[in-house]
Coordinates of N, CA and C and ligand atoms in Angstrom, one line a residue:
M179 N 118.6 123.2 102.4 CA 117.9 121.9 102.5 C 117.5 121.6 103.9
P180 N 116.2 121.1 104.1 CA 115.7 120.9 105.4 C 116.5 119.8 106.1
K181 N 116.7 119.9 107.4 CA 117.3 118.9 108.2 C 116.3 118.2 109.0
V182 N 116.4 116.9 109.1 CA 115.5 116.0 109.9 C 116.2 115.2 110.8
T183 N 115.7 115.0 112.0 CA 116.4 114.1 113.0 C 115.5 112.9 113.2
F184 N 116.1 111.8 113.1 CA 115.5 110.5 113.4 C 116.0 110.0 114.8
I185 N 115.1 109.7 115.7 CA 115.5 109.1 117.0 C 115.1 107.6 117.0
H186 N 116.1 106.8 117.1 CA 115.9 105.4 117.1 C 115.3 104.9 118.5
D187 N 114.7 103.7 118.4 CA 114.1 103.1 119.6 C 115.1 103.0 120.8
D188 N 116.4 102.9 120.5 CA 117.4 102.8 121.5 C 118.0 104.2 121.9
G189 N 117.4 105.2 121.4 CA 117.8 106.6 121.8 C 118.8 107.2 120.9
R190 N 119.4 106.4 120.0 CA 120.4 107.0 119.0 C 119.7 108.1 118.2
E191 N 120.4 109.2 117.9 CA 119.8 110.2 117.0 C 120.7 110.4 115.7
E192 N 120.0 110.5 114.6 CA 120.7 110.8 113.4 C 120.0 112.0 112.7
T193 N 120.8 113.0 112.4 CA 120.3 114.1 111.7 C 120.8 114.1 110.2
V194 N 119.9 114.2 109.3 CA 120.2 114.2 107.9 C 119.6 115.4 107.2
E195 N 120.2 115.7 106.0 CA 119.7 116.8 105.2 C 119.2 116.2 103.9
A196 N 118.1 116.7 103.3 CA 117.7 116.2 102.0 C 117.0 117.4 101.3
P197 N 117.0 117.3 99.9 CA 116.4 118.4 99.2 C 114.9 118.5 99.4
V198 N 114.4 119.7 99.2 CA 112.9 119.9 99.3 C 112.3 119.0 98.2
G199 N 111.2 118.4 98.6 CA 110.5 117.5 97.7 C 110.8 116.1 97.9
T200 N 111.9 115.8 98.5 CA 112.3 114.4 98.9 C 111.3 113.9 100.0
S201 N 110.9 112.7 99.9 CA 110.0 112.2 101.0 C 110.9 112.0 102.2
L202 N 110.3 112.0 103.4 CA 111.0 111.7 104.6 C 111.6 110.3 104.5
M203 N 110.8 109.4 103.9 CA 111.3 108.0 103.8 C 112.6 108.0 102.9
M204 N 112.6 108.7 101.8 CA 113.8 108.7 100.9 C 114.9 109.4 101.6
A205 N 114.7 110.4 102.4 CA 115.7 111.1 103.1 C 116.4 110.1 104.0
A206 N 115.7 109.2 104.7 CA 116.3 108.2 105.5 C 117.1 107.2 104.7
M207 N 116.5 106.7 103.7 CA 117.1 105.7 102.8 C 118.4 106.2 102.2
Q208 N 118.4 107.4 101.7 CA 119.5 107.9 101.0 C 120.7 108.2 102.0
N209 N 120.4 108.3 103.2 CA 121.4 108.6 104.2 C 121.7 107.4 105.2
S210 N 121.2 106.3 104.7 CA 121.5 105.0 105.4 C 121.0 105.0 106.9
V211 N 119.9 105.7 107.1 CA 119.3 105.6 108.4 C 118.5 104.3 108.5
D212 N 118.9 103.5 109.4 CA 118.3 102.2 109.6 C 117.0 102.4 110.3
G213 N 116.1 101.3 110.3 CA 114.9 101.4 111.0 C 113.7 101.7 110.2
I214 N 113.9 101.9 108.9 CA 112.8 102.1 108.0 C 113.0 101.1 106.8
E215 N 111.9 100.3 106.6 CA 112.1 99.2 105.6 C 111.6 99.7 104.2
A216 N 110.5 100.4 104.2 CA 110.0 100.9 102.9 C 109.9 99.8 101.8
E217 N 109.3 98.7 102.2 CA 109.2 97.6 101.2 C 108.5 97.9 99.9
C218 N 107.6 98.8 99.9 CA 106.8 99.1 98.7 C 107.5 100.2 97.9
G219 N 108.6 100.8 98.4 CA 109.3 101.8 97.7 C 108.6 103.2 97.7
G220 N 107.6 103.3 98.5 CA 107.0 104.7 98.7 C 105.7 104.8 98.0
C221 N 105.0 103.6 97.7 CA 103.7 103.6 97.1 C 102.6 103.6 98.1
C222 N 102.9 103.8 99.4 CA 101.8 103.7 100.4 C 101.1 102.4 100.4
M223 N 101.8 101.3 100.3 CA 101.2 100.0 100.2 C 101.8 99.0 101.2
C224 N 102.7 99.5 102.1 CA 103.3 98.5 103.0 C 103.3 98.9 104.5
A225 N 103.3 100.1 104.8 CA 103.3 100.6 106.2 C 104.6 100.2 106.9
T226 N 105.7 100.0 106.2 CA 107.0 99.7 106.8 C 107.9 100.9 106.8
C227 N 107.3 102.1 106.7 CA 108.0 103.3 106.8 C 107.4 104.2 107.9
H228 N 106.9 103.5 108.9 CA 106.2 104.1 110.0 C 107.1 105.0 110.9
V229 N 106.7 106.2 111.2 CA 107.4 107.0 112.2 C 106.4 107.7 113.1
Y230 N 106.9 108.1 114.2 CA 106.1 108.9 115.2 C 106.7 110.3 115.1
V231 N 105.8 111.2 114.7 CA 106.2 112.6 114.5 C 106.1 113.3 115.9
E232 N 107.2 114.0 116.3 CA 107.2 114.7 117.6 C 106.0 115.7 117.6
E233 N 105.3 115.8 118.7 CA 104.0 116.5 118.8 C 104.1 117.9 118.2
E234 N 105.2 118.6 118.6 CA 105.3 120.0 118.2 C 105.4 120.3 116.7
H235 N 105.7 119.2 116.0 CA 105.9 119.3 114.5 C 104.6 118.8 113.7
L236 N 103.7 118.2 114.4 CA 102.6 117.6 113.7 C 101.8 118.6 112.9
S237 N 101.6 119.8 113.5 CA 100.8 120.8 112.8 C 101.4 121.4 111.5
K238 N 102.7 121.1 111.3 CA 103.4 121.6 110.1 C 103.1 120.6 109.0
L239 N 102.6 119.5 109.2 CA 102.4 118.5 108.2 C 101.0 118.5 107.6
A240 N 100.8 118.2 106.4 CA 99.5 118.1 105.8 C 98.8 116.9 106.4
E241 N 97.5 117.0 106.5 CA 96.7 115.9 107.0 C 96.9 114.6 106.1
P242 N 97.0 113.5 106.7 CA 97.1 112.2 105.9 C 96.0 112.0 105.0
E243 N 96.3 111.5 103.8 CA 95.3 111.1 102.8 C 94.6 109.8 103.3
E244 N 93.5 109.5 102.6 CA 92.7 108.3 103.0 C 93.6 107.1 103.0
L245 N 94.3 106.9 101.9 CA 95.1 105.7 101.7 C 96.2 105.6 102.9
E246 N 96.8 106.7 103.2 CA 97.7 106.6 104.4 C 97.0 106.2 105.6
L247 N 95.9 106.8 105.9 CA 95.1 106.4 107.1 C 94.8 104.9 107.1
E248 N 94.4 104.4 105.9 CA 94.2 102.9 105.8 C 95.4 102.1 106.1
M249 N 96.5 102.5 105.5 CA 97.7 101.8 105.7 C 98.3 101.9 107.2
L250 N 98.0 103.0 107.8 CA 98.4 103.1 109.2 C 97.7 102.1 110.1
E251 N 96.6 101.4 109.6 CA 96.0 100.3 110.4 C 96.9 99.1 110.4
E252 N 97.9 99.1 109.5 CA 98.7 97.9 109.2 C 100.1 98.0 109.8
T253 N 100.4 99.0 110.6 CA 101.7 99.1 111.1 C 102.1 97.9 112.1
A254 N 103.3 97.5 112.1 CA 103.7 96.4 112.9 C 103.8 96.8 114.4
A255 N 104.3 98.0 114.6 CA 104.4 98.6 115.9 C 103.1 99.3 116.2
E256 N 102.9 99.6 117.5 CA 101.7 100.3 117.9 C 101.4 101.6 117.1
R257 N 100.2 101.7 116.7 CA 99.8 103.0 116.1 C 99.5 104.0 117.1
R258 N 100.0 105.2 117.0 CA 99.7 106.3 118.0 C 99.1 107.5 117.3
P259 N 98.6 108.4 118.0 CA 98.0 109.6 117.4 C 99.0 110.3 116.5
N260 N 100.3 110.2 116.8 CA 101.3 110.9 116.0 C 102.0 110.0 114.9
S261 N 101.3 108.9 114.7 CA 101.9 108.0 113.7 C 101.7 108.5 112.3
R262 N 102.7 108.4 111.5 CA 102.6 108.8 110.0 C 103.5 107.8 109.2
L263 N 103.2 107.8 107.9 CA 104.0 107.0 107.0 C 105.0 108.0 106.4
S264 N 106.3 107.7 106.5 CA 107.3 108.7 106.1 C 107.3 108.9 104.6
C265 N 106.8 107.9 103.9 CA 106.9 108.1 102.4 C 105.8 109.1 101.9
Q266 N 104.9 109.4 102.8 CA 103.8 110.4 102.5 C 104.1 111.8 103.0
I267 N 105.3 112.0 103.4 CA 105.7 113.3 104.0 C 106.8 113.9 103.1
P268 N 106.4 114.8 102.1 CA 107.4 115.5 101.3 C 108.1 116.6 102.2
L269 N 109.4 116.6 102.1 CA 110.1 117.7 102.8 C 109.9 119.0 102.2
K270 N 109.8 120.0 103.0 CA 109.7 121.4 102.6 C 110.5 122.2 103.6
D271 N 110.8 123.5 103.2 CA 111.6 124.3 104.0 C 111.0 124.5 105.4
E272 N 109.7 124.5 105.5 CA 109.0 124.7 106.8 C 109.3 123.5 107.7
L273 N 109.7 122.4 107.2 CA 109.9 121.2 108.0 C 111.4 121.1 108.5
D274 N 112.2 122.1 108.2 CA 113.5 122.1 108.7 C 113.5 122.0 110.2
G275 N 114.2 121.0 110.8 CA 114.3 120.8 112.2 C 113.3 119.7 112.6
L276 N 112.6 119.1 111.7 CA 111.6 118.1 112.0 C 112.3 117.0 112.8
V277 N 111.6 116.5 113.8 CA 112.1 115.3 114.6 C 111.0 114.2 114.6
V278 N 111.5 113.0 114.2 CA 110.6 111.9 114.3 C 111.3 110.7 115.0
R279 N 110.5 109.9 115.6 CA 111.0 108.7 116.3 C 110.6 107.5 115.5
L280 N 111.5 106.6 115.5 CA 111.3 105.3 114.8 C 110.7 104.3 115.7
P281 N 109.8 103.5 115.2 CA 109.2 102.5 116.1 C 110.1 101.3 116.3
E282 N 109.8 100.5 117.3 CA 110.7 99.4 117.6 C 110.8 98.4 116.5
R283 N 109.8 98.3 115.6 CA 109.9 97.4 114.5 C 109.0 97.9 113.4
Q284 N 109.3 97.4 112.2 CA 108.5 97.8 111.0 C 107.8 96.6 110.4
V285 N 108.2 95.4 110.7 CA 107.6 94.2 110.2 C 107.3 93.2 111.3
Ligands
LIG92 FE1 105.6 101.5 101.8 FE2 105.7 104.0 102.9 S1 107.2 102.9 101.9 S2 104.0 102.7 102.8

């Protein structure tokens, strides 16, 4: 199972494991990682599952779909070039070791 590390705004790090196919958002929720709201439950309709993907991992991700790009306009925290919505990132073996930072706020 791929391991993913979430780095909180205060520097805390949490590393979790989740099965391939689980979204990054669900991996956080199922492991009680705080800092992701996911108000829409993963339908790409709320932008409260915002994360900053560490630069070296960005190329391993599929390009965001149009809907994700639209929703990234709605993030509560600053949108950056490495901003993604975690519900739109399905985990796969190649993403083992992925590191993402959580924004200061989601709403
Ligand atoms: Fe709502 Fe990701 S959970 S956009």
